[in-house]
JSON list of C-alpha atoms and ligand atoms in Angstrom, two decimals:
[
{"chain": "A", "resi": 143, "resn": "UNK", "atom": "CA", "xyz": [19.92, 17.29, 10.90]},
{"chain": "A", "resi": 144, "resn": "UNK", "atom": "CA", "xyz": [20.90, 14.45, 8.22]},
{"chain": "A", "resi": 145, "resn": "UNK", "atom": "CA", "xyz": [18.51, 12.42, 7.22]},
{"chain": "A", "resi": 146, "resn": "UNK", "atom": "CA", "xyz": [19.46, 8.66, 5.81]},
{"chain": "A", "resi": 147, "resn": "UNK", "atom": "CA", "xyz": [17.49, 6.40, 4.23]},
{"chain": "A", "resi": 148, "resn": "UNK", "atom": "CA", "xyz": [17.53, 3.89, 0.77]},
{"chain": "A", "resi": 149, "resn": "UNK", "atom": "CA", "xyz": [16.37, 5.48, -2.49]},
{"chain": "A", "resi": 150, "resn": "UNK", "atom": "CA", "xyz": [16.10, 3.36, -4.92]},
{"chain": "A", "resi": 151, "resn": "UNK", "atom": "CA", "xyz": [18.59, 0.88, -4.39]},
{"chain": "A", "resi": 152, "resn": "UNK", "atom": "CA", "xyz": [21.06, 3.65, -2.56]},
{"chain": "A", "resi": 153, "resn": "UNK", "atom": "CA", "xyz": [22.08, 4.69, 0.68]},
{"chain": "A", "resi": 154, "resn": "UNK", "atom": "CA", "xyz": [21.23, 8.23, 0.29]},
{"chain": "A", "resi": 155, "resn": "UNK", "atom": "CA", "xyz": [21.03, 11.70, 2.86]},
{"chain": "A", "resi": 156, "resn": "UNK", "atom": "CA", "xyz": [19.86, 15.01, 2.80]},
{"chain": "A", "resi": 157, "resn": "UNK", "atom": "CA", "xyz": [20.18, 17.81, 5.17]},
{"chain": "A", "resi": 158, "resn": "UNK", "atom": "CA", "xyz": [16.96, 19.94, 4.11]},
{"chain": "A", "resi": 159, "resn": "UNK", "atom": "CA", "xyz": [14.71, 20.68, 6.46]},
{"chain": "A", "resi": 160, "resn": "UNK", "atom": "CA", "xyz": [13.04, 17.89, 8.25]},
{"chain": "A", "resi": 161, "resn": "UNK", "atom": "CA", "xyz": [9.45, 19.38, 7.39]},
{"chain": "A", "resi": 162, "resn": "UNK", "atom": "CA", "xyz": [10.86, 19.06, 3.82]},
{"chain": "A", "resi": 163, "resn": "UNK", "atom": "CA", "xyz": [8.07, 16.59, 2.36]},
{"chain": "A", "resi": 164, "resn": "UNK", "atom": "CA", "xyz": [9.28, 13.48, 0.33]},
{"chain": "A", "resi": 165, "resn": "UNK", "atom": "CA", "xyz": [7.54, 14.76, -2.85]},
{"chain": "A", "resi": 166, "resn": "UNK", "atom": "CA", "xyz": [10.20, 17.88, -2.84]},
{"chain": "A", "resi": 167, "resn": "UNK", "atom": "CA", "xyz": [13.28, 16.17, -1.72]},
{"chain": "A", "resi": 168, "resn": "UNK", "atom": "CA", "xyz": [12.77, 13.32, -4.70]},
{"chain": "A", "resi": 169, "resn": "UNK", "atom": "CA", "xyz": [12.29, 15.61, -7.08]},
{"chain": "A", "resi": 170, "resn": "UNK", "atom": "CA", "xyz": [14.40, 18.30, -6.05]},
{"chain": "A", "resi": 171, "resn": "UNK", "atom": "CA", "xyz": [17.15, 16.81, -4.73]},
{"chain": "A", "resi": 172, "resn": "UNK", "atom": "CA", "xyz": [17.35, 13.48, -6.38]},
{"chain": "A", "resi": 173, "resn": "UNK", "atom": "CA", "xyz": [15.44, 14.66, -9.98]},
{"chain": "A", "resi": 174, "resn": "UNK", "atom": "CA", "xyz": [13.10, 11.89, -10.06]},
{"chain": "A", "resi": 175, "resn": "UNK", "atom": "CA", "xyz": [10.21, 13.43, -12.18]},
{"chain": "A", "resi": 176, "resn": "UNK", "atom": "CA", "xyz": [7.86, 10.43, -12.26]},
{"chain": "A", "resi": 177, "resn": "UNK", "atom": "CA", "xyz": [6.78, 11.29, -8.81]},
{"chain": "A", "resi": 178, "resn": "UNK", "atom": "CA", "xyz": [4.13, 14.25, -9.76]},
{"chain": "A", "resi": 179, "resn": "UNK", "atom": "CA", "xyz": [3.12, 17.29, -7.53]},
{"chain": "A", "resi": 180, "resn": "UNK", "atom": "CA", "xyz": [-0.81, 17.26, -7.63]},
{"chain": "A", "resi": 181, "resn": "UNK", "atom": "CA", "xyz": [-3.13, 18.65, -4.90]},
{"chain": "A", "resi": 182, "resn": "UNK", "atom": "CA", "xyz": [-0.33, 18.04, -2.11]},
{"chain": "A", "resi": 183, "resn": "UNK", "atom": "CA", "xyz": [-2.82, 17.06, 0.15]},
{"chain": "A", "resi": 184, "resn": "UNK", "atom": "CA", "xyz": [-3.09, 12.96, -0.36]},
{"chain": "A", "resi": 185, "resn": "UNK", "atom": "CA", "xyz": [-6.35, 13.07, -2.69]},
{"chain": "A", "resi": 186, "resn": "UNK", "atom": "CA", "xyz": [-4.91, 12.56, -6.22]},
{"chain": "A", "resi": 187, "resn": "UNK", "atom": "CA", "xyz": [-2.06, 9.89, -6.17]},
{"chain": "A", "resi": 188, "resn": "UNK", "atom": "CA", "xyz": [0.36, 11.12, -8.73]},
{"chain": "A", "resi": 189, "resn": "UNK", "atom": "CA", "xyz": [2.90, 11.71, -6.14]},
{"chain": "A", "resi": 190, "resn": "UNK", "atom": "CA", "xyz": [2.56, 8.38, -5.24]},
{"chain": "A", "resi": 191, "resn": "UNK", "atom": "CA", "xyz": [5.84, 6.64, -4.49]},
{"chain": "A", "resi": 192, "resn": "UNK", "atom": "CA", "xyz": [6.66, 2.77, -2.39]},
{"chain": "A", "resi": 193, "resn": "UNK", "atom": "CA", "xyz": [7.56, 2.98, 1.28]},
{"chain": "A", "resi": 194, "resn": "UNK", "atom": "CA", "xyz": [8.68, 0.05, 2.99]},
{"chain": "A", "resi": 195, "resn": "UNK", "atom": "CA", "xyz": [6.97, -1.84, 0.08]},
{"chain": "A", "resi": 196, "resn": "UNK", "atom": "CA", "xyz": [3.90, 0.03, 0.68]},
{"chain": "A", "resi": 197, "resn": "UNK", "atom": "CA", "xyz": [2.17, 2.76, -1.58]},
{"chain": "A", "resi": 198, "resn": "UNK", "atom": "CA", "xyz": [2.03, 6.03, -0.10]},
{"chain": "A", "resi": 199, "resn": "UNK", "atom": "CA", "xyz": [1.76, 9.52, -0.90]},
{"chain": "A", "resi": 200, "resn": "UNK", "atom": "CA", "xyz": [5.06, 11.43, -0.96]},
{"chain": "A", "resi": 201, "resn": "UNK", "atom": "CA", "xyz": [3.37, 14.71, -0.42]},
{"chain": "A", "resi": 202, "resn": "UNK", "atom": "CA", "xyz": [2.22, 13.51, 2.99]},
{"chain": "A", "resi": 203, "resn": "UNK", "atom": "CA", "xyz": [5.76, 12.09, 4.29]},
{"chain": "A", "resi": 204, "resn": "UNK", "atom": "CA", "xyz": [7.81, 14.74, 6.04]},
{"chain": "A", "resi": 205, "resn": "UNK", "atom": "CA", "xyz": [11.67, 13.74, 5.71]},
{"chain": "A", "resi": 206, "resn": "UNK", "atom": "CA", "xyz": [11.81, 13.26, 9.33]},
{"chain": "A", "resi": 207, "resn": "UNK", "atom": "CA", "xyz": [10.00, 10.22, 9.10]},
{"chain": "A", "resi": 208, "resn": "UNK", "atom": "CA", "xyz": [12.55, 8.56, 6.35]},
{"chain": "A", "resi": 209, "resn": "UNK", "atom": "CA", "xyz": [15.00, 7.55, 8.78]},
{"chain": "A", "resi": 210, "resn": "UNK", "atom": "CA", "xyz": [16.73, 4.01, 7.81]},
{"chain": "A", "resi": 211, "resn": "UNK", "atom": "CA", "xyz": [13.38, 3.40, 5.39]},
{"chain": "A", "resi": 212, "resn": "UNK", "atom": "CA", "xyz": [13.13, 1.80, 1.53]},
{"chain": "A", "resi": 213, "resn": "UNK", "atom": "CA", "xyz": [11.63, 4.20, -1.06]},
{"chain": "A", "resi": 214, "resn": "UNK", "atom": "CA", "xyz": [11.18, 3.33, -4.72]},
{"chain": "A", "resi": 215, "resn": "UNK", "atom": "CA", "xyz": [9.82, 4.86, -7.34]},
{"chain": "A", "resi": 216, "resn": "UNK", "atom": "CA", "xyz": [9.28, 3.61, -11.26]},
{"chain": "A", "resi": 217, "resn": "UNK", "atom": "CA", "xyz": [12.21, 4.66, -12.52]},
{"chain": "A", "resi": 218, "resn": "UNK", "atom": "CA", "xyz": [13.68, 1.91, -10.35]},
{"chain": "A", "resi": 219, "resn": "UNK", "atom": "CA", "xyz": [11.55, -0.59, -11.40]},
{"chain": "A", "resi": 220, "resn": "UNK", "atom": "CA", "xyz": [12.42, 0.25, -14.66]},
{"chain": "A", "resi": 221, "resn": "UNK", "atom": "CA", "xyz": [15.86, -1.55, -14.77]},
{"chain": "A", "resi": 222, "resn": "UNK", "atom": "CA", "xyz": [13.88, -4.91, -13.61]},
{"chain": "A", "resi": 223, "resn": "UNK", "atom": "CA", "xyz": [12.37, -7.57, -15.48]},
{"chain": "A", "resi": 224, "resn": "UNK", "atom": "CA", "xyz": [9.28, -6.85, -13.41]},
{"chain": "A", "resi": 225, "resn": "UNK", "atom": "CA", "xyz": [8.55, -3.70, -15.24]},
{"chain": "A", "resi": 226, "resn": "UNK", "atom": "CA", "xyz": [8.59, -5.28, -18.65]},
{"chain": "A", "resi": 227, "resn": "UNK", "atom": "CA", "xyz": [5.69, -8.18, -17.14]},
{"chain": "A", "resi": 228, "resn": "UNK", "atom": "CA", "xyz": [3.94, -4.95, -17.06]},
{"chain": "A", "resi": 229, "resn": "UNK", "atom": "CA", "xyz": [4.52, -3.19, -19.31]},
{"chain": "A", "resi": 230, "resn": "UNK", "atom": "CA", "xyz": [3.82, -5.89, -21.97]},
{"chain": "A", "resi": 231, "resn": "UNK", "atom": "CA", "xyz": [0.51, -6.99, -19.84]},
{"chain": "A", "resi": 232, "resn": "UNK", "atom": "CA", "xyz": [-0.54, -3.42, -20.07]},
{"chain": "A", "resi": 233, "resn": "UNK", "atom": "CA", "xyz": [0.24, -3.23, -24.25]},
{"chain": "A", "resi": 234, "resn": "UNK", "atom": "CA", "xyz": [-1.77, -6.29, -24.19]},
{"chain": "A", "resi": 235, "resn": "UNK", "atom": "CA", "xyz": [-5.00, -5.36, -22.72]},
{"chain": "A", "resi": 236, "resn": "UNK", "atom": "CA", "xyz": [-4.94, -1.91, -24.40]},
{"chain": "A", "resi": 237, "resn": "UNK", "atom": "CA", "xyz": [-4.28, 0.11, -21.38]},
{"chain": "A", "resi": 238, "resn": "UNK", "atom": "CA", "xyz": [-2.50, 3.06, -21.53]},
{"chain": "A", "resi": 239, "resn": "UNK", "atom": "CA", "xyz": [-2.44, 5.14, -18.91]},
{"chain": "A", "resi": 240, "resn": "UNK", "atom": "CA", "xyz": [-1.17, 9.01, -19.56]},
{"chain": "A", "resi": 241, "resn": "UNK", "atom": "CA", "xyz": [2.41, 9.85, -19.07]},
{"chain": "A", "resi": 242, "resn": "UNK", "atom": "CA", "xyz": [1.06, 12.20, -15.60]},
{"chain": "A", "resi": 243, "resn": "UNK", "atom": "CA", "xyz": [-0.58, 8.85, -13.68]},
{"chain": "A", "resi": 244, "resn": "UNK", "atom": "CA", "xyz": [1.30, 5.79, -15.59]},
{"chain": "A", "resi": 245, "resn": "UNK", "atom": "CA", "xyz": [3.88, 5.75, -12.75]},
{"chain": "A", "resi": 246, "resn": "UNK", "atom": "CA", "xyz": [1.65, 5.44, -10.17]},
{"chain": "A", "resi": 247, "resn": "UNK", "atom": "CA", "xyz": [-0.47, 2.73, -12.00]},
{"chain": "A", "resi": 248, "resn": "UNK", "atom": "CA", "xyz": [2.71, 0.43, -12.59]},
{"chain": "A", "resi": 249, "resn": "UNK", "atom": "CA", "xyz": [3.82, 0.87, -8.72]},
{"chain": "A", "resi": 250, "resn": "UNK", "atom": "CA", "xyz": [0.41, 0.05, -7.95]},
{"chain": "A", "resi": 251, "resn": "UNK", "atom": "CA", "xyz": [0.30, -3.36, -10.69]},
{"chain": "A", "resi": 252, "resn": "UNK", "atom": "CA", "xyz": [3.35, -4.02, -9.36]},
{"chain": "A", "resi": 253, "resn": "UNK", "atom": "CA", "xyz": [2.80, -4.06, -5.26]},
{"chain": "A", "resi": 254, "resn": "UNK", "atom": "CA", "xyz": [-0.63, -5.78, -6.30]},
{"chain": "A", "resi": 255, "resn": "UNK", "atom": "CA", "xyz": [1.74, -8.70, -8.16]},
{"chain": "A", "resi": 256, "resn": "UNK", "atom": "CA", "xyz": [3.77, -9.03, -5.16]},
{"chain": "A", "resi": 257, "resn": "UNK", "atom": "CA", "xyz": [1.00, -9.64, -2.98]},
{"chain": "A", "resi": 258, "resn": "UNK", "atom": "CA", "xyz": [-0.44, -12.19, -5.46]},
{"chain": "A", "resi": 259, "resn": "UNK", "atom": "CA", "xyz": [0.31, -14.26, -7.82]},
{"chain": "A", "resi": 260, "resn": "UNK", "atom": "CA", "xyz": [-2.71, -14.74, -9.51]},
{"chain": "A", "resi": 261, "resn": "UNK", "atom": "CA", "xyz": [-4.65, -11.47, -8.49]},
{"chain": "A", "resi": 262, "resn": "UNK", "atom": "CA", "xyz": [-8.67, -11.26, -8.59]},
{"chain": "A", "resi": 263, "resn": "UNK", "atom": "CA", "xyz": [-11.23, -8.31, -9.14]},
{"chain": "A", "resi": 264, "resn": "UNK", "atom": "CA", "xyz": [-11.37, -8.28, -5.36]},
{"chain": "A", "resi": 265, "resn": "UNK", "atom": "CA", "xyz": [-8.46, -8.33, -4.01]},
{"chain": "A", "resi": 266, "resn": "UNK", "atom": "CA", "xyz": [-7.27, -5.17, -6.63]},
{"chain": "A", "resi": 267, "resn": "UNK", "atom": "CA", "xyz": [-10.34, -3.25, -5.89]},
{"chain": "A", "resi": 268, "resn": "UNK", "atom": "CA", "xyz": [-8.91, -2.42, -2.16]},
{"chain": "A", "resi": 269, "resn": "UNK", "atom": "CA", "xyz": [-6.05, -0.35, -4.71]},
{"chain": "A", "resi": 270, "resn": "UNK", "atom": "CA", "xyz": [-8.00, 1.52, -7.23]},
{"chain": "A", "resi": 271, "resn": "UNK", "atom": "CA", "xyz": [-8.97, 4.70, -4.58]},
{"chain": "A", "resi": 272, "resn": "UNK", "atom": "CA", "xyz": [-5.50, 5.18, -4.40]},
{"chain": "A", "resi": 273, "resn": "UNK", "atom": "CA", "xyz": [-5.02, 5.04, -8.54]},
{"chain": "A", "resi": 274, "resn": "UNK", "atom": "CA", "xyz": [-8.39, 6.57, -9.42]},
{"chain": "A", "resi": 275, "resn": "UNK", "atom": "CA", "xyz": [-8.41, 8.67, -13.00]},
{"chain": "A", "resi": 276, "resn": "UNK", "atom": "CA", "xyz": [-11.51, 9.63, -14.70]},
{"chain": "A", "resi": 277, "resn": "UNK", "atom": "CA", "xyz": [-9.79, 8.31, -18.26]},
{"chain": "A", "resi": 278, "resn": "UNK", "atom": "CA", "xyz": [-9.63, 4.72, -17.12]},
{"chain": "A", "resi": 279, "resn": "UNK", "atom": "CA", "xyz": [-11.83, 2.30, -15.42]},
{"chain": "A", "resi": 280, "resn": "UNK", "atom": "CA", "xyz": [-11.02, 0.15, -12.72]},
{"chain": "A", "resi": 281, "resn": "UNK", "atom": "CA", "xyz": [-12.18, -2.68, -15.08]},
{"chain": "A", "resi": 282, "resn": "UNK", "atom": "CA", "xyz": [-9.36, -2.24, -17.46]},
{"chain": "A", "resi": 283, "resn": "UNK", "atom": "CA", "xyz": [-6.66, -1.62, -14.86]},
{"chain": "A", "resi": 284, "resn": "UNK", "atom": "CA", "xyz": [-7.77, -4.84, -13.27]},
{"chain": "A", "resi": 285, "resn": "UNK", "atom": "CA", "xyz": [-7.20, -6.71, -16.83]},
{"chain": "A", "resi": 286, "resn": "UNK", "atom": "CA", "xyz": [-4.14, -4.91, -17.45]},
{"chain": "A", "resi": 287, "resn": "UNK", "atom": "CA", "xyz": [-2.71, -6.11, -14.07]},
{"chain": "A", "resi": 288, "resn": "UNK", "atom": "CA", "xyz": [-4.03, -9.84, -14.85]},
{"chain": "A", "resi": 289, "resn": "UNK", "atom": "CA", "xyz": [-2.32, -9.94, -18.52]},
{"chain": "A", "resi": 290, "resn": "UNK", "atom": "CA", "xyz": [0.66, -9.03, -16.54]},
{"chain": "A", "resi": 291, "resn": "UNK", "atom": "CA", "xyz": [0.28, -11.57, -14.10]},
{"chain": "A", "resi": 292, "resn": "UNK", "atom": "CA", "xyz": [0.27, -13.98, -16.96]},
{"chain": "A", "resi": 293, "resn": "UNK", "atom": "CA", "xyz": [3.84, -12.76, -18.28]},
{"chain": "A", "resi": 294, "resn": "UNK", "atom": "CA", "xyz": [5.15, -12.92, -15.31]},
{"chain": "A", "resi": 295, "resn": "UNK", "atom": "CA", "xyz": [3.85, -16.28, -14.82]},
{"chain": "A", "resi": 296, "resn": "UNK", "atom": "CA", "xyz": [5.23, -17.39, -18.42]},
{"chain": "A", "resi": 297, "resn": "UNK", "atom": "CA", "xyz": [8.40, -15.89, -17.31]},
{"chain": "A", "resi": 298, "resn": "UNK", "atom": "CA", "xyz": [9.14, -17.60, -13.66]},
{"chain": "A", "resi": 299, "resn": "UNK", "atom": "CA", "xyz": [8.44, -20.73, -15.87]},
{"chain": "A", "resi": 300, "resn": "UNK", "atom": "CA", "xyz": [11.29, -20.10, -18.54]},
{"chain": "A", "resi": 301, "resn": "UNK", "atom": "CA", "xyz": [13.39, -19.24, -15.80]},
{"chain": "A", "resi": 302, "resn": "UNK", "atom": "CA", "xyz": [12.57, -22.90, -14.45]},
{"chain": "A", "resi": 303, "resn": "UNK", "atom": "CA", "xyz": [13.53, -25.01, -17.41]},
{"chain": "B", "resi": 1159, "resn": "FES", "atom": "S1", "xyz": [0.03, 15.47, -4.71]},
{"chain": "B", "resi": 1159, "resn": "FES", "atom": "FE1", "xyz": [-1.98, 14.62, -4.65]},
{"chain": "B", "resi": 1159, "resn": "FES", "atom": "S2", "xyz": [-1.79, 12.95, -3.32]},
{"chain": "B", "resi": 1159, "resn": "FES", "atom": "FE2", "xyz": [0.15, 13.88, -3.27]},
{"chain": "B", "resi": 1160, "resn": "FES", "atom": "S1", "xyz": [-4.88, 10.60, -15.33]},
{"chain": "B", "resi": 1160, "resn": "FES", "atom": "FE1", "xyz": [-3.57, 9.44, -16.58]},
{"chain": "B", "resi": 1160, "resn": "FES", "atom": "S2", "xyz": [-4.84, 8.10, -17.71]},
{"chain": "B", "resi": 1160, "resn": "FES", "atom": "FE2", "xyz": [-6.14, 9.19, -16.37]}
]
């Protein structure tokens, strides 16, 4: 059975096995090694990947359930002008998350700065179960996110002029 769906920007199929989870076929397949193997059962987050614009983990998606869907992962969000609001908000308030977990803590910056433009504690805390590490605090992911809310700010307004 062939399986379509949108991987970062491109049509893509597979014909593994529809049990296949999405965690394998990304990295197998498609050789996208930001998306981390972990305890494969939905506690940890490195394996964390967008859905439909929503964070999920890829270790819990069977390939059966891709069908016509959008998945991203950073490496996408690399090429965008996005990434570098966050990655210079993150430089800025001195977070630096560790090469296993940074991917899933810029997916999860970045689907908190779509949802708002100006982001507060509260609204971030309902993301930090999903991003939890015991190196960082949810304090200094929330500043990170809010330094990067400010370049992105600074940037929709040189885009303006
Ligand atoms: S590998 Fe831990 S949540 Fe997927
Ligand atoms: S696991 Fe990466 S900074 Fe904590």
């Amino acid at each position: 059975m062939k399986t379509d769906f949108l991987l970062n920007g491109t049509h893509r199929f597979t014909d593994k096995h529809p049990s296949t989870t999405l965690l394998d076929l990304i990295r197998e397949e498609f050789n996208l090694h930001s998306v981390h193997p972990g305890c494969r059962k939905g506690h940890c987050g490195t394996c964390t990947v967008l859905l439909d614009d929503h964070l999920v983990a890829s270790c819990l998606v069977p390939i059966f359930h891709l069908k016509g869907r959008k998945v991203e992962t950073v490496e996408y969000l690399m090429e965008s002008a996005e990434f570098r609001d966050i990655e210079l908000g993150f430089l800025k308030a001195g977070f630096h998350p560790c090469k296993f977990c940074a991917g899933i803590k810029v997916l999860t910056a970045e689907t908190i700065l779509r949802e708002w433009e100006h982001p507060k504690e509260a609204d971030m805390a309902l993301f930090v179960t999903k991003n939890w590490c015991a190196c960082t605090s949810p304090g200094s992911f929330f500043s990170a996110v809010i330094a990067s809310s400010e370049f992105r700010e600074r940037r929709a307004h040189a885009h303006r002029r």
